[in-house]
Short mmCIF file of C-alpha atoms in Angstrom, two decimals:
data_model
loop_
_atom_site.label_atom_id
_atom_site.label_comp_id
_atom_site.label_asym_id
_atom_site.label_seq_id
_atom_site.Cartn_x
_atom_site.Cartn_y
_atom_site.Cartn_z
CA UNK A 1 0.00 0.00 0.00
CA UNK A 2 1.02 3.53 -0.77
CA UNK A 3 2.31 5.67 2.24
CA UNK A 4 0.64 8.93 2.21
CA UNK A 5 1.15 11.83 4.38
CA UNK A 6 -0.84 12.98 7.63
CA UNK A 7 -2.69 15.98 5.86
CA UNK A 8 -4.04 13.28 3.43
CA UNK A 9 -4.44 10.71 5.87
CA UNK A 10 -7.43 13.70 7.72
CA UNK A 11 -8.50 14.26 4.75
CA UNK A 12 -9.60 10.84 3.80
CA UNK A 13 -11.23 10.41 7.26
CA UNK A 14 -12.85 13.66 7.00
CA UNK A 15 -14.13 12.13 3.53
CA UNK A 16 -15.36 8.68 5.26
CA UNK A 17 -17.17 10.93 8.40
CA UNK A 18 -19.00 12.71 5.38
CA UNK A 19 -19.90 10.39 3.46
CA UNK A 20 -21.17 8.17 6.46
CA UNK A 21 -23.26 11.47 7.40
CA UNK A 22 -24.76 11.58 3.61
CA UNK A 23 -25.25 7.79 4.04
CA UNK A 24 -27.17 8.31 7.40
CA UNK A 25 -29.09 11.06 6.22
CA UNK A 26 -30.51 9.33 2.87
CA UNK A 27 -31.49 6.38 4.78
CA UNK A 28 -33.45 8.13 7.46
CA UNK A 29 -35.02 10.11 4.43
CA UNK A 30 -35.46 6.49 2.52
CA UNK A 31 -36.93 4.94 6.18
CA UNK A 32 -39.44 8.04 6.24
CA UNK A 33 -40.73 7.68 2.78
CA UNK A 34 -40.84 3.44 3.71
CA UNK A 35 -42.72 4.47 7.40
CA UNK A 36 -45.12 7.34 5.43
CA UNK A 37 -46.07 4.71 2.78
CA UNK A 38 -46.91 2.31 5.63
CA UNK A 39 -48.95 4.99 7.38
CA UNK A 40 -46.45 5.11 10.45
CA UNK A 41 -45.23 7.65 13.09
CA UNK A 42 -41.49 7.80 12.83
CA UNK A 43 -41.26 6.27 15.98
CA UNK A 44 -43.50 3.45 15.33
CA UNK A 45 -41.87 2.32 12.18
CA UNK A 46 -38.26 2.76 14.00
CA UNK A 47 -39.87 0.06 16.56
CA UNK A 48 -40.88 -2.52 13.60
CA UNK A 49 -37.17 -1.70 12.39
CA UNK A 50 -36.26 -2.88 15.89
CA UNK A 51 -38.51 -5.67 16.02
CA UNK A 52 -37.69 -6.64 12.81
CA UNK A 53 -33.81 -6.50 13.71
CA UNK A 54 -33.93 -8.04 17.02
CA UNK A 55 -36.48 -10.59 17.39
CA UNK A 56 -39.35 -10.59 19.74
CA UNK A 57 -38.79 -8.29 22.73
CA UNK A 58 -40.55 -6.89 25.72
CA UNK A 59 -42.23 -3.66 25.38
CA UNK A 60 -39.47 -2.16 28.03
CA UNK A 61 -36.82 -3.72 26.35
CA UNK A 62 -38.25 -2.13 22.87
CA UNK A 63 -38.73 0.97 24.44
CA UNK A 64 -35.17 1.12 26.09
CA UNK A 65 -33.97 0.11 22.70
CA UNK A 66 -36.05 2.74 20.63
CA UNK A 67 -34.93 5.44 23.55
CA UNK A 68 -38.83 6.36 24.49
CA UNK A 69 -40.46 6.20 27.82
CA UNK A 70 -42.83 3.36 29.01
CA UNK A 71 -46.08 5.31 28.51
CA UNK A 72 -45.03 6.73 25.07
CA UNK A 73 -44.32 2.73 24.05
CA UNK A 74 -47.77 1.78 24.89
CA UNK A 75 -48.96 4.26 22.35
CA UNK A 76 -46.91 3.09 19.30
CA UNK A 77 -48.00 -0.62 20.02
CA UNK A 78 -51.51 0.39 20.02
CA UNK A 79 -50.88 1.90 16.66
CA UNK A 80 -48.84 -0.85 15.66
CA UNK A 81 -50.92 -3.68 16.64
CA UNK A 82 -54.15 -1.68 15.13
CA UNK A 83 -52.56 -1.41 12.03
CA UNK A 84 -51.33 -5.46 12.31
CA UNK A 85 -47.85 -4.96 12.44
CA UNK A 86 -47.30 -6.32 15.76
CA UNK A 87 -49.09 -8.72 18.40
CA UNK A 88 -48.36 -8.52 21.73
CA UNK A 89 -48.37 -12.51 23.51
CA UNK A 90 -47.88 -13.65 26.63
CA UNK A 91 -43.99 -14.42 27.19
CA UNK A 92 -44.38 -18.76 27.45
CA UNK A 93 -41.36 -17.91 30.36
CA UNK A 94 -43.20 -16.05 32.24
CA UNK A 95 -47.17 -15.79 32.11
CA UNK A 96 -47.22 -12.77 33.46
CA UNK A 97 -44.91 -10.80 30.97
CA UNK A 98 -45.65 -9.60 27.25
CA UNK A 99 -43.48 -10.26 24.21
CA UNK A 100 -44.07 -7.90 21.25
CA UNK A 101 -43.64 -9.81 17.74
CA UNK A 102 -44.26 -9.04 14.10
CA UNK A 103 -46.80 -11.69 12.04
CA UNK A 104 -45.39 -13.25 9.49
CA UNK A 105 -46.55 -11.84 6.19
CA UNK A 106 -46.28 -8.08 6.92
CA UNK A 107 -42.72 -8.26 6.62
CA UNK A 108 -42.96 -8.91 2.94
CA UNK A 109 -44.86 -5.46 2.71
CA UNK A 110 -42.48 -3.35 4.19
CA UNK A 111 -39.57 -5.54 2.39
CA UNK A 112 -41.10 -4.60 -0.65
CA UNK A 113 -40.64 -1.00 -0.21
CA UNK A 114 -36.68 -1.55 -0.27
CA UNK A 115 -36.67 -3.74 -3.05
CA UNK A 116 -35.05 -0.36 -5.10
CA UNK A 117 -32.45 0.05 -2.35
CA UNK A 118 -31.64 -3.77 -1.86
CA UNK A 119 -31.19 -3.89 -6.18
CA UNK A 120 -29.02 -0.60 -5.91
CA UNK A 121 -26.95 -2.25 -3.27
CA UNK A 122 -26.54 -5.61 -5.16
CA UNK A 123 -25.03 -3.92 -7.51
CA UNK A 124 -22.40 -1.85 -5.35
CA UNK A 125 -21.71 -4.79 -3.98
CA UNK A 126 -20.92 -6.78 -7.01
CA UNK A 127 -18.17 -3.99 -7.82
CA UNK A 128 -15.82 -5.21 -4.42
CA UNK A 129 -14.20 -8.70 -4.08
CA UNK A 130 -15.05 -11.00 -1.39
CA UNK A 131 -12.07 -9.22 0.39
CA UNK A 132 -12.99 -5.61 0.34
CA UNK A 133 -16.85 -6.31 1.26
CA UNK A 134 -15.11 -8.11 4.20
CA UNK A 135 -13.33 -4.94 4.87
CA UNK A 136 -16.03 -3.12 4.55
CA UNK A 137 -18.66 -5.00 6.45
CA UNK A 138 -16.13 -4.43 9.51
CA UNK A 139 -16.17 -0.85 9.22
CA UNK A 140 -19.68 -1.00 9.28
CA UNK A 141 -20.17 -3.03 12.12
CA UNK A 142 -17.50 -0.71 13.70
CA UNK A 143 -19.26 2.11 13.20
CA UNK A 144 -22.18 0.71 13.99
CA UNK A 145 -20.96 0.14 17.66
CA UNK A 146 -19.34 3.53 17.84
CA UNK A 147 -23.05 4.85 17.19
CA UNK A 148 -24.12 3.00 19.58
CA UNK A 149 -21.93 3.97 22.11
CA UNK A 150 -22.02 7.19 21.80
CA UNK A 151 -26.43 7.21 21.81
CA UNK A 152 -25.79 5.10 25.08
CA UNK A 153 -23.58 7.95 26.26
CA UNK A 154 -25.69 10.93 25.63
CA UNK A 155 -28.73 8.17 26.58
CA UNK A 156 -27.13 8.01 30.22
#
């Protein structure tokens, strides 16, 4: 690999932190066109992303996770579950607990909706080997944790 100086060495990390801003920003805009499509409150359609991500979760666990306040979490399950995007069962560990879950099906619908971006992707993908996506999918998940720690931080 070519050795390049400090000045460009900033500059190309400058480059990544924009470009991961410009890549933030057009997915949220993508994930509010998806969520206004669906009929769905910001919030509620970052819970189904949640849901949808992690599994089957408790509705303080979800609202932990989606950084919203008990009371404010019953509210977008109401909406959710109206709208049959979620069911909320009875945890088979505990009787007395709730477990928030999407039906199968409605995931299809939503899926649907990204079937432009997921194409697009395929084919930025398909310009990388097998060693550069490898690269790259650490970075993300890098960054990904860095986000994470740093919403747990102002979270706090």
């Amino acid at each position: 690999m070519t050795s390049i100086t400090p000045r460009d060495r900033r500059r190309l990390e400058t480059g990544v932190k924009q470009a991961l801003r410009d890549t933030s920003l057009q997915l949220a805009l993508l994930n509010h066109q998806v969520g206004a499509r669906l009929k769905l409150r910001d919030a509620d359609f970052d819970c189904l992303n949640l849901l949808s991500r992690h599994g089957p979760l408790g509705p303080g666990t979800l609202a932990k996770l989606a950084g919203l306040h008990p009371a404010t979490m019953t509210g977008v399950l109401d909406r959710l579950e109206k709208a049959g995007f979620v069911t909320r069962d009875r945890d088979p560990g505990d009787r007395r607990a709730v477990v928030v879950r999407t039906p199968p099906g409605r995931g299809r619908e939503v899926l649907g909706l990204y079937a432009g971006m997921s194409d697009a992707m395929d084919e930025v993908c398909a310009g990388y080997s097998a060693e550069e996506l490898a690269v790259i999918l650490d970075f993300l998940q890098r960054a990904a944790a860095a986000g994470n720690d740093a919403t747990a931080g102002l979270a706090g």
